[in-house]
Amino acid sequence: MGVKLLLEKASVPGIRSYDVYRREGGYAAVEKALKEMSIEAIVEEVKKSGLRGRGGAGFPAGMKWSFIAKPEGVPRHLVCNADESEPGTFKDRYLMEFLPHLLIEGLIISSFALGSNDTYIYIRGEYAWVATILEEAILEATKNGWLGKNILGTGFDCMIHVHRGAGAYICGEETALIESLEGKRGNPRIKPPFPAIQGLWMRPTVVNNVETLAAIVPIIKMGGEEYAKIGVGRSTGTKLISACGNINKPGVYEIDMTISVEDFIYSDEYCGGIANGKKLKACIPGGSSVPILPANLLLKTAKGETRYMNYESLSDGGFATGSMMGSGGFIVLDEDQCIVKNTLTLARFYRHESCGQCSPCREGTGWMEKILQKIESGKGEMSDIDLLWDIQIKIEGNTICPLGDAAAWPVAAAIRHFRDEFEWHINHKELAQTSNFGLQHYADPIHVPA
Amino acid sequence: MSLQFNKEQMTEFNRLVAHYPEGKQKSALLPVLHLAQDSFGGWLPTEAMDYVASLLSIEPIEVYEVATFYSMYHLKPMGKFIFEVCQTGPCMISGSENIIAYIQRQLGIQPGETTKDGLFSLKLVECLGACGYAPMMQVGKIYKEHLTKDKVDAIIAEYRLQAKA
Ligand SMILES: Cc1cc2nc3c(=O)[nH]c(=O)nc-3n(C[C@H](O)[C@H](O)[C@H](O)COP(=O)(O)O)c2cc1C
Ligand code: SF4
Ligand code: FES
């Protein structure tokens, strides 16, 4: 059994309610932070913990907090990013649904450290029942004196507000989220200015992921140094992984980041192996935006070393032979799956979700979808593969926000590692129209680019 | 103006607006549009959007541009129950295509259509954050997960019954 810092109490009956959560030691971290620690000391512990943002980019949380501007007389805000819309990712939902008070506890401490009297949880609109769970928990916490005016006699006032989005992946991007929270379309802003200087209502703002903010609780309880001892290298603490696709046990798992990818997939404690006795073909280890890896490169790096479930190891080899930890959305594909088709569904997703502000993203995502559709349905030409490659290169790095990159990477990686599958669709037009591409067509050893 | 929130809906409106500072009431637009859609028959006619604009003291265009941006707002009348089935990668590799085809057959409609009796609409949507419980769909505020053909039949029967009640 691995270390559990976040989900330790998830299976305690009734833990969603305040009374049970409190009985199990809940809100002790708020007491400690607000009564015994200074703001500087809290930020220092978070820095020492090495906690990296769990929303996808992995930016050190303590450092982000220390960037927040503190102009005299201007309110500051903490915003919790619960937009969770990256395909393959459903960990924040689990945390909020089963342990709402853990998030609230983390939010109170973080709000105190950042000086946010009004903190917002921006939750994706579809999670309507989760929003209700959070609102009930906030009410309970308020009744018990953990939120409201003069919390624990410290003079610190704090309210947490739940704000429901309305269906737009782009609102997970922090500046689009802020626009949306202001009641506008989710068009990302050009940075700088960064939210830490001018964010919500042009006030200094920190946006953090749900899991990042929940992790503040164990960090305060055990101290940053102890937290940093868990894991390896710059991958400290524990990480929630939402595993899905063709595995025996899809679900949300808390791992300490020393476990190998192979153990994660095959051990009974986690994914429990590939479903229906099939073989592992490929995996998108960190949410739909990160590069897909074929089985061999997933389990071992290009150098032949074991690959582990942490930031450094998953990205070992760069995009040529590696991938990314991303949001922790772990999507497993078995031998029967068609990479072209899977990539097509992702391209359609990004076309649908592009906000349309920049032409490379707006036009490029549409073209990629169309070309993939053409190839998948057995109407493609060889030149289409090169065209696809060319379009993704022209999108990457040429847009206002990283959604452009996120749309380009899955297409690039699919061509890089599974070009033969694209070619098969073009060389076997009739078969491509009637059947799905599976491992039986995939006898060649997997090509590793230099 | 004939479309108006009733007393209870007005209380909810005031609760939503109170989350934001003085003068920042526009921030309540998304939550208020949800309320309007739920209150006015499951979609947002222009009249409803204009009403929301007047309540929040903003221009109607500020409401239109938001209502057209977000996928959860419906700009035309929908069936009483909307089956929003996820079609993105993780659901697709877990068998969503078969489920979508089955729902189409059982309801006799294509994606984007509504049954003649006005009960069901079918809509294909992108990842709803339930990939580990695939295939799945959302009906109103509820997620229906681990869908099988039998489960789809039961769900359709459940809503038919609910419509009669
Ligand atoms: C297109 C796009 C979608 C994103 N979606 C999310 C999301 O759903 N949840 C999230 O926490 N971060 C998301 N992010 C990352 C946020 O912009 C931001 O980096 C993050 O919320 C910061 O929190 P963290 O430092 O705690 O990870 C997204 C980024 C992009 C570019
Ligand atoms: S990259 Fe795409 S989503 Fe991001 S701002 Fe540009 S058009 Fe919008
Ligand atoms: S892909 Fe269907 S819920 Fe995520």
XYZ file of C-alpha atoms in Angstrom, chain A residues 86-90 93-94 120 122 124-129 135 161 163-168 170-171 180-187 201 203 243-246 250 252 331-333 337 341-342 345-346 348-349 352-353 355, chain B residues 12 15-16 18-22 24 26-31 34 38 58 62 64-66 68-73 87-90 92-94 97 124-133 136 138 140-143 145-146:
108
model
C -9.294 17.603 -19.974
C -10.387 14.257 -21.442
C -9.233 11.430 -19.187
C -9.280 13.589 -16.060
C -11.833 13.059 -13.287
C -14.528 15.498 -9.125
C -13.702 12.516 -6.904
C -14.114 31.390 -5.615
C -14.977 27.775 -10.483
C -17.502 23.049 -14.564
C -21.228 23.496 -15.121
C -21.901 19.820 -15.719
C -20.792 18.927 -12.185
C -24.045 20.410 -10.871
C -24.471 17.906 -8.061
C -22.295 24.500 -1.118
C -18.262 31.078 -3.278
C -19.417 29.529 -9.353
C -20.739 27.141 -11.985
C -19.368 27.322 -15.503
C -21.498 26.369 -18.463
C -19.628 23.950 -20.679
C -16.311 25.164 -22.115
C -11.120 26.562 -22.441
C -12.370 27.995 -19.134
C -15.707 33.612 -17.413
C -15.891 34.434 -13.713
C -16.423 38.045 -14.762
C -19.452 36.946 -16.772
C -17.847 36.960 -20.209
C -16.943 34.534 -22.976
C -13.991 32.325 -22.059
C -11.411 34.062 -24.217
C -11.605 42.254 -11.688
C -7.087 42.495 -8.814
C -7.189 5.911 -14.816
C -9.555 4.994 -17.628
C -9.834 3.128 -20.893
C -9.282 -0.576 -21.403
C -10.750 2.302 -13.898
C -9.050 7.460 -9.084
C -5.868 6.719 -20.689
C -5.035 3.122 -21.576
C -5.635 1.659 -25.036
C -7.973 0.264 -30.519
C -9.741 7.062 -34.723
C -8.736 7.921 -31.177
C -11.982 12.127 -31.510
C -9.383 14.246 -29.738
C -12.729 17.000 -32.832
C -12.639 17.835 -29.143
C -15.024 22.157 -30.603
C -13.266 23.776 -27.652
C -12.296 29.787 -28.412
C -32.341 32.367 -5.858
C -28.530 34.696 -3.631
C -26.479 34.210 -6.811
C -24.725 38.298 -3.621
C -21.602 36.213 -4.277
C -19.911 39.091 -6.099
C -18.793 42.531 -4.945
C -20.877 45.683 -5.473
C -19.540 43.347 -10.288
C -22.182 40.884 -14.299
C -20.118 38.062 -12.791
C -23.383 36.343 -11.908
C -24.290 36.030 -15.589
C -23.424 32.347 -16.043
C -25.217 31.151 -12.892
C -28.578 28.509 -15.723
C -34.186 25.963 -15.723
C -26.018 45.000 -18.666
C -23.379 40.972 -23.388
C -26.128 36.936 -26.229
C -22.378 36.626 -26.669
C -22.122 34.548 -23.522
C -23.813 31.481 -27.645
C -20.333 30.635 -26.316
C -21.116 27.985 -23.700
C -22.392 24.577 -24.726
C -24.807 24.100 -21.822
C -27.139 26.887 -22.923
C -18.215 10.800 -27.632
C -14.628 11.766 -26.731
C -11.622 9.374 -26.882
C -11.796 7.641 -23.494
C -15.070 6.002 -27.526
C -12.488 3.321 -26.693
C -14.849 2.092 -23.978
C -20.253 4.328 -30.367
C -23.399 14.248 -28.624
C -21.080 16.045 -26.259
C -17.393 16.115 -25.377
C -15.759 14.682 -22.245
C -17.874 15.192 -19.134
C -15.258 14.129 -16.599
C -16.581 10.623 -16.116
C -14.104 8.775 -18.349
C -13.498 6.048 -15.761
C -17.194 5.226 -15.690
C -21.787 7.643 -20.049
C -25.802 13.275 -18.788
C -30.417 17.025 -16.894
C -28.291 17.312 -13.778
C -27.702 13.581 -13.477
C -24.835 11.469 -14.805
C -22.607 5.935 -16.115
C -21.421 2.443 -17.129
